[in-house]
Short mmCIF file of C-alpha atoms in Angstrom, two decimals:
data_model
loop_
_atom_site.label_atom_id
_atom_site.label_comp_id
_atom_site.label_asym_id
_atom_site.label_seq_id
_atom_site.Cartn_x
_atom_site.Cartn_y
_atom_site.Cartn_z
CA UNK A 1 48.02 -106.60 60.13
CA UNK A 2 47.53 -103.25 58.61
CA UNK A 3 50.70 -101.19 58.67
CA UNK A 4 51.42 -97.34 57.35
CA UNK A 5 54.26 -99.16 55.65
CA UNK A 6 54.57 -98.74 52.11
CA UNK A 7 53.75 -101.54 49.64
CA UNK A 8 56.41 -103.80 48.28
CA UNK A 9 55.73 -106.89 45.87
CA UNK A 10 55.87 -109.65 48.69
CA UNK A 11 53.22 -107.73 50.28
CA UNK A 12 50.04 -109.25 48.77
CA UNK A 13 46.89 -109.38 51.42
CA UNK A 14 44.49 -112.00 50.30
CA UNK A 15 41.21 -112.16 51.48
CA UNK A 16 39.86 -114.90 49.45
CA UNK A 17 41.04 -117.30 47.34
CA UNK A 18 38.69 -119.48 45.27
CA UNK A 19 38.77 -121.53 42.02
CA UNK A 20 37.33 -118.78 39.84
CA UNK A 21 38.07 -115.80 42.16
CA UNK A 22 41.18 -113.97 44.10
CA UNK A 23 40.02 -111.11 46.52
CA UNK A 24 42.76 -108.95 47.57
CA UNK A 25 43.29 -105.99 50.31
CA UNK A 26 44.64 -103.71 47.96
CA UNK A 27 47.40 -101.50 49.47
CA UNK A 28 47.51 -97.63 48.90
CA UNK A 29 49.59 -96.02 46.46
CA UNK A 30 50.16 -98.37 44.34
CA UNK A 31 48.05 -99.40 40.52
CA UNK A 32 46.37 -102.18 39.84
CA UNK A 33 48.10 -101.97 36.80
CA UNK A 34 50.24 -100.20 34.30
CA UNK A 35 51.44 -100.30 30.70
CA UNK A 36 54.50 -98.49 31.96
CA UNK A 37 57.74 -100.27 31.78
CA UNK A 38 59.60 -98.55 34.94
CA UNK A 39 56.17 -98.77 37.04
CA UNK A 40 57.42 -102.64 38.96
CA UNK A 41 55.24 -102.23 41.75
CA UNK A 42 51.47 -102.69 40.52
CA UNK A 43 49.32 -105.26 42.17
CA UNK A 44 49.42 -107.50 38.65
CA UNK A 45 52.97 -107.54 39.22
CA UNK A 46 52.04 -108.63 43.37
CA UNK A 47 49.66 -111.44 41.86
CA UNK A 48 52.45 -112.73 39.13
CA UNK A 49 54.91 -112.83 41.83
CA UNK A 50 52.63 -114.62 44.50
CA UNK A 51 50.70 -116.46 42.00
CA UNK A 52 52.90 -117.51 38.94
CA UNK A 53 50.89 -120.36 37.73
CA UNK A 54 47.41 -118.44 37.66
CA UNK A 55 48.63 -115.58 35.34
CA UNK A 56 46.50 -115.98 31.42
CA UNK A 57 48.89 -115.52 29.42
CA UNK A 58 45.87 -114.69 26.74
CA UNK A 59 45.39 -111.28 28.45
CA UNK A 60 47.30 -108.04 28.39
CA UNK A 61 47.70 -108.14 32.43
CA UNK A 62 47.67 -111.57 32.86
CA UNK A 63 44.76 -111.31 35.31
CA UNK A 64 40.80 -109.84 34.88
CA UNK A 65 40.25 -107.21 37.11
CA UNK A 66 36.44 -107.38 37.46
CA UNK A 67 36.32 -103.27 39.29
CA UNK A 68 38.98 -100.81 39.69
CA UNK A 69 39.92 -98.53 42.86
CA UNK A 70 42.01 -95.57 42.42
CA UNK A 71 45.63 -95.72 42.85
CA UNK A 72 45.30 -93.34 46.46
CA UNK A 73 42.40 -95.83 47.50
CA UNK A 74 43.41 -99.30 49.55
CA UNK A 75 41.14 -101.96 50.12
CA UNK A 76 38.76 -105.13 48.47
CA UNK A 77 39.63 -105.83 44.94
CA UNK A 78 38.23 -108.55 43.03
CA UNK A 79 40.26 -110.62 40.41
CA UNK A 80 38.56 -113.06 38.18
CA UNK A 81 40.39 -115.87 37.49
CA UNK A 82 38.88 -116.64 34.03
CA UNK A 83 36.60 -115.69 31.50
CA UNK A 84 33.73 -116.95 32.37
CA UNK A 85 33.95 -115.84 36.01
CA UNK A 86 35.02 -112.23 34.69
CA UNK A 87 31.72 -112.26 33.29
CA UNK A 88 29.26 -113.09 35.64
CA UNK A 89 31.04 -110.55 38.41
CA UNK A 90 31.23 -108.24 35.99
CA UNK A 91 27.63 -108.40 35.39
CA UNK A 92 26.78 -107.59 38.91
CA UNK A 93 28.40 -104.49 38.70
CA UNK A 94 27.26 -103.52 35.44
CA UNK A 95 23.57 -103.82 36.68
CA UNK A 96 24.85 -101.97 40.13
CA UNK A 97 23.42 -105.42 42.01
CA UNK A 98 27.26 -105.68 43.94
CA UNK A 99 27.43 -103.92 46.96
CA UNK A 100 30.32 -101.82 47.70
CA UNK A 101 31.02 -100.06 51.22
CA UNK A 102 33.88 -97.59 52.23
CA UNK A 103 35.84 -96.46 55.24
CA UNK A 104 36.80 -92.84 55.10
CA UNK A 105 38.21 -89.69 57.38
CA UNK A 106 36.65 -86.44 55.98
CA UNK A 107 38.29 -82.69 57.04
CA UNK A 108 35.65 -81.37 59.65
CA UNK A 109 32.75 -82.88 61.87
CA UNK A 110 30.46 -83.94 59.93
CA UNK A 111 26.87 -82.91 61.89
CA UNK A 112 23.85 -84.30 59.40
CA UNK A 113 24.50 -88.00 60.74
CA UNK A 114 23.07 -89.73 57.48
CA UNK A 115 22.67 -88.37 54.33
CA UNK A 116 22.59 -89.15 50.53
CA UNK A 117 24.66 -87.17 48.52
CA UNK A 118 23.12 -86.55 44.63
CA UNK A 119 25.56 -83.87 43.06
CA UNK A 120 26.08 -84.82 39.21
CA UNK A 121 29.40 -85.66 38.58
CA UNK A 122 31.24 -84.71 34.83
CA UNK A 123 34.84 -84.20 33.60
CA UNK A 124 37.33 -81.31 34.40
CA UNK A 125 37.94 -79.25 31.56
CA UNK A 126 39.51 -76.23 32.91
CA UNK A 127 43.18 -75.72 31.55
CA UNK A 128 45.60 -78.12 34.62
CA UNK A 129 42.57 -79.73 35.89
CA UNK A 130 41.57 -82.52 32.90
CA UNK A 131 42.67 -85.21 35.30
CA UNK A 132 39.79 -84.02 37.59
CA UNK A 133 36.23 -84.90 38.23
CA UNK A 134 33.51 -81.57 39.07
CA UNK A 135 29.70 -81.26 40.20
CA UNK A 136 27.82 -79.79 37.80
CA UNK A 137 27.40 -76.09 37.88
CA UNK A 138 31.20 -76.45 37.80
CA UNK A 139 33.30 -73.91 35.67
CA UNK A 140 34.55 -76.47 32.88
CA UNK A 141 32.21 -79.51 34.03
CA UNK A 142 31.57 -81.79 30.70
CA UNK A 143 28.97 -83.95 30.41
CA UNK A 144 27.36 -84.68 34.06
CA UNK A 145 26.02 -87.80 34.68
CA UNK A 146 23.57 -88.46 37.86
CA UNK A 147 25.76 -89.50 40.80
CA UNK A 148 24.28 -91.47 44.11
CA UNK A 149 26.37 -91.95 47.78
CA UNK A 150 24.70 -92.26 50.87
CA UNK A 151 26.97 -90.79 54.07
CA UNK A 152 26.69 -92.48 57.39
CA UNK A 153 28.62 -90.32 60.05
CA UNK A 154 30.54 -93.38 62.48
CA UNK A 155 32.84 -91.10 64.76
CA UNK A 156 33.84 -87.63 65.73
CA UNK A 157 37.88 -86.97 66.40
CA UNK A 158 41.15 -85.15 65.60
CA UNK A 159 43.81 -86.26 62.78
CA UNK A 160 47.32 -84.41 63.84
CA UNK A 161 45.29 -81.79 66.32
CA UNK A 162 42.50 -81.20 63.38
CA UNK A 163 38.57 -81.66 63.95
CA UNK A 164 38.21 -84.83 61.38
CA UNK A 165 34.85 -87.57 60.76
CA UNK A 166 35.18 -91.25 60.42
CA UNK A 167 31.97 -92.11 58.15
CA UNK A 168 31.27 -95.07 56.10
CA UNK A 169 30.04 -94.22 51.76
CA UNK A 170 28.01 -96.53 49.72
CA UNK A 171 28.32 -95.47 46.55
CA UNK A 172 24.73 -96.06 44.68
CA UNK A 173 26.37 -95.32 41.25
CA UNK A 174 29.94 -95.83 39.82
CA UNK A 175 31.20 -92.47 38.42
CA UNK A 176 34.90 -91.84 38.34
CA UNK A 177 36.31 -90.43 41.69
CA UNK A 178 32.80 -90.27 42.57
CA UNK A 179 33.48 -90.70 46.49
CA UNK A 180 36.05 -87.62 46.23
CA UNK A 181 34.30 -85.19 44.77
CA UNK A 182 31.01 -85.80 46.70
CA UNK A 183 32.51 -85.13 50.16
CA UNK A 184 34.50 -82.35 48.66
CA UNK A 185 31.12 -80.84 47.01
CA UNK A 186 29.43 -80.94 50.90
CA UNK A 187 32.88 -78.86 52.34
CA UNK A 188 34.62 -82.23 53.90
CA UNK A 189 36.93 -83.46 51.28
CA UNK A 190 38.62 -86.77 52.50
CA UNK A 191 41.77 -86.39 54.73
CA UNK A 192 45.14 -86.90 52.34
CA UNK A 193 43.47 -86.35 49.18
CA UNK A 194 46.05 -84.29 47.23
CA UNK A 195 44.32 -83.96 43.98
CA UNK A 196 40.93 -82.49 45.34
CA UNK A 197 42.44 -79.89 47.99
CA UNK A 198 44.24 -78.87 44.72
CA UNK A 199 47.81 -79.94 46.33
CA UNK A 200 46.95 -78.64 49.66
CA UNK A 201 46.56 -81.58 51.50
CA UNK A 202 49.51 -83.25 51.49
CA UNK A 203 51.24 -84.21 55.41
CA UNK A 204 49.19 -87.67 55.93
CA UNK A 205 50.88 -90.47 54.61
CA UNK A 206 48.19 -91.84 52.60
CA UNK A 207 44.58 -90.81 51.33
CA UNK A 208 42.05 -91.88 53.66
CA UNK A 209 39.65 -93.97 51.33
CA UNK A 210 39.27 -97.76 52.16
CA UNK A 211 36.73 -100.25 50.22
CA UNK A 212 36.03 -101.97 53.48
CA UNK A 213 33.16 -104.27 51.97
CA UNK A 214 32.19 -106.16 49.24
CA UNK A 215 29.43 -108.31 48.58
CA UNK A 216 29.22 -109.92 44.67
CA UNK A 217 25.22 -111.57 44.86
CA UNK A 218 26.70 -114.45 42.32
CA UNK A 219 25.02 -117.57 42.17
CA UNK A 220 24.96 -120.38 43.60
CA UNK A 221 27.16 -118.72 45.97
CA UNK A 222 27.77 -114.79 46.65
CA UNK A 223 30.88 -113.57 47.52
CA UNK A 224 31.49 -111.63 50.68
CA UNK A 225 34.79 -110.42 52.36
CA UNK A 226 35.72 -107.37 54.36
CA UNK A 227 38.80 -105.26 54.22
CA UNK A 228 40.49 -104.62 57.75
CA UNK A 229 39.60 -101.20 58.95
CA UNK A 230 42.50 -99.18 58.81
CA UNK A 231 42.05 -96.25 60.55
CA UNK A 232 42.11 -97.16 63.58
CA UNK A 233 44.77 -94.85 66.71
CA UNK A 234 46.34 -98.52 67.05
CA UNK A 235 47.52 -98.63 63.09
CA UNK A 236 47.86 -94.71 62.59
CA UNK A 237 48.31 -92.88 66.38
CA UNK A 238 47.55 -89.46 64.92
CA UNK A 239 43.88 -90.34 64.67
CA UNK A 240 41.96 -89.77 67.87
CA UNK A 241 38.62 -90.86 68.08
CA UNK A 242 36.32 -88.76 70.42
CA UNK A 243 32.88 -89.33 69.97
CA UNK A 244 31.08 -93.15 68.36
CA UNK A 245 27.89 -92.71 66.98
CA UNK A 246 27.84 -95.89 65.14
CA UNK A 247 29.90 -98.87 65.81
CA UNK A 248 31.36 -99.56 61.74
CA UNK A 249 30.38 -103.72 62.25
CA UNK A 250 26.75 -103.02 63.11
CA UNK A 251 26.42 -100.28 60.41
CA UNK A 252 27.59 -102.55 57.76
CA UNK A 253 25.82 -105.13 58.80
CA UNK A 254 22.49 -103.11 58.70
CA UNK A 255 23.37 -102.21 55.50
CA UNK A 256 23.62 -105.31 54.45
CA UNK A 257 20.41 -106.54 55.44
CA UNK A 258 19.08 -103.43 53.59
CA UNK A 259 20.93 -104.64 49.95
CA UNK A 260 19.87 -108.56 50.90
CA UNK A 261 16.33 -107.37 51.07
CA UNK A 262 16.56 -105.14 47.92
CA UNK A 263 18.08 -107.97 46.13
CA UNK A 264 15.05 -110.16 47.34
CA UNK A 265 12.83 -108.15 45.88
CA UNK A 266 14.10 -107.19 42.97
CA UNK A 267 14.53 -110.77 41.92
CA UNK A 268 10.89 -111.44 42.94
CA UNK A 269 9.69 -108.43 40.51
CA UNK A 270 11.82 -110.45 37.86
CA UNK A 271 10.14 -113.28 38.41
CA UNK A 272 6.40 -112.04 37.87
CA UNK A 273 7.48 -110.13 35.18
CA UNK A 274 8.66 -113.41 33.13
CA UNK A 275 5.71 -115.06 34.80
CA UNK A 276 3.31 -112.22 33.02
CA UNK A 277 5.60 -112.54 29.48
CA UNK A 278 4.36 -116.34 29.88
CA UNK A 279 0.92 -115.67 30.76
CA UNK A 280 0.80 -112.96 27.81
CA UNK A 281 2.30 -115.64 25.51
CA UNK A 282 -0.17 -118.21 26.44
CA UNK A 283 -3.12 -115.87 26.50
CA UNK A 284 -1.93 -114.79 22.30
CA UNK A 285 -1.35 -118.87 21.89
CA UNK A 286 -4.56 -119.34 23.05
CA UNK A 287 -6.30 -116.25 21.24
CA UNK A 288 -4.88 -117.12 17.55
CA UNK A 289 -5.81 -120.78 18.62
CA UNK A 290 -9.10 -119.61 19.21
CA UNK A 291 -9.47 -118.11 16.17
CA UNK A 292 -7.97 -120.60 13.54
CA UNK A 293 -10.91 -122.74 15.25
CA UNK A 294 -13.48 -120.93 14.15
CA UNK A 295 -12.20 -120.12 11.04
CA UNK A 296 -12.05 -123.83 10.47
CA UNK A 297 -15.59 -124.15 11.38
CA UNK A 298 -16.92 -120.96 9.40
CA UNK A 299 -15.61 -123.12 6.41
CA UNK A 300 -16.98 -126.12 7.32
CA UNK A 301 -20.20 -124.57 7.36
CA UNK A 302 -19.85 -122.86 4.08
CA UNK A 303 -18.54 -126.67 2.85
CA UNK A 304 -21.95 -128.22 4.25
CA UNK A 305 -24.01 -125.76 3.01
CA UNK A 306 -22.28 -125.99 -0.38
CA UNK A 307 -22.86 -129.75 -0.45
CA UNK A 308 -26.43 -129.31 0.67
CA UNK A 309 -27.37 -126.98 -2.15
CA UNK A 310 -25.87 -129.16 -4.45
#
């Protein structure tokens, strides 16, 4: 069960466990990892201690990470289990064909019920803030790369008294803090998040990011597994719910439907376009074909009429 406990190394949620793949519910506040020698609480450390035998002793973690989630952020995290696997997930997220869906409460009601959110996204250079993310337009924003997350609002409430929104973010692109800053950029920064209120927000036990849902399109088999929603008045009692627009199942599962279709078609444009390569191929093959024919006759002919004249 989800708990506001915090994380200890027997702790390990698993949500699947495969021959090539380990899918775990990461907890918040704590790293994946660390090259830190006093940091004993990382969830490489979680997987060596519930999973001795798996650990490669031919990497510098011992396991392949195939995404990363930021150390505030709990949730789905997908560990290959070797190379070969590590590759082929990592592929789908490279070419932005995995689907990844989160759970958040942002400061404030949030009234445009869906929205997509398109605010470039570049590094913090102002003097204390280098660890940061900005929009661009940003005092200090480097190098601003186009940024993609479309908002769905799921329920109106109150956090400790305060006017808060449950919504769900699909992030369309993969930029560093991405979700953050974009809800921060439209004036409802998530609830808890002490680096982007600037230190501000800092009573809830925990920033409220979650990676509810992820969906890998590998083949012959995709993988699929959702993160226990965690915000919910019977795991934290200081959020109150007041008004569902959306039930979170049904939204996902529309949204699924939406990728699966996507992903249908995308793979069908692949398709005629290697069918067209091989029609284009065939057509040249056919062409120079064509071609070394009559050549072959032209000098026949020149041959015959040669040997008549002679």
């Amino acid at each position: 069960m989800m708990t506001t406990q915090p994380a200890s190394l027997e702790s390990l949620r698993v949500l699947l466990h495969s021959d090539d793949f380990i899918i775990v519910d990461k907890h918040w506040d704590i790293r994946i990892d660390s090259k830190m020698w006093y940091e004993k609480l990382t969830v490489q450390e979680q997987l060596r201690h519930r999973f001795p035998e798996l650990a490669d002793p031919s990497t510098y973690y011992g396991f392949r990470f195939c995404h990363q989630l930021d150390f505030s952020t709990s949730g789905a995290l997908c560990v290959a289990l070797n190379k070969a696997a590590a590759g082929r997930a990592y592929r789908c997220f490279k070419d932005r064909t995995a689907t990844k869906a989160y759970l958040a409460l942002v400061r404030g009601w949030v009234e445009e019920e869906t929205q997509t959110l398109e605010f470039p996204i570049g590094k913090n250079s102002s003097e204390g803030k280098t660890h940061m993310m900005c929009i661009e337009g940003t005092e200090g924003c480097e190098n601003p790369k186009p940024c993609q997350t479309e908002l769905t609002v799921l329920e109106h409430g109150l956090y400790e008294g305060d006017a808060v929104t449950k919504v769900l973010l699909q992030p369309l692109t993969g930029r560093t803090h991405q979700l953050r800053v974009h809800c921060s950029a439209i004036g409802h920064p998530i609830v808890g998040d002490f680096t982007y209120s600037l230190g501000a927000d800092e009573a809830p036990y925990r920033m409220m990011l979650h990676a509810h849902l992820l969906q890998i399109p590998l083949e012959p088999q995709p993988l699929l597994v959702s993160a226990e929603d965690p915000f919910l008045p019977s795991v934290d009692p200081k959020w109150l719910p007041q008004r569902a627009l959306r039930a979170p199942t049904a939204t996902v599962e529309a949204l699924l439907e939406r990728r699966m279709e996507e992903e249908r078609k995308r793979r069908e444009e692949e398709r005629e376009r290697v069918r067209r390569q091989e029609e284009r191929r065939k057509g040249g093959r056919k062409q120079r074909t064509k071609e070394e024919s009559e050549e072959q006759e032209r000098q026949c002919q020149e041959w015959l009429s040669e040997w008549a004249g002679d």
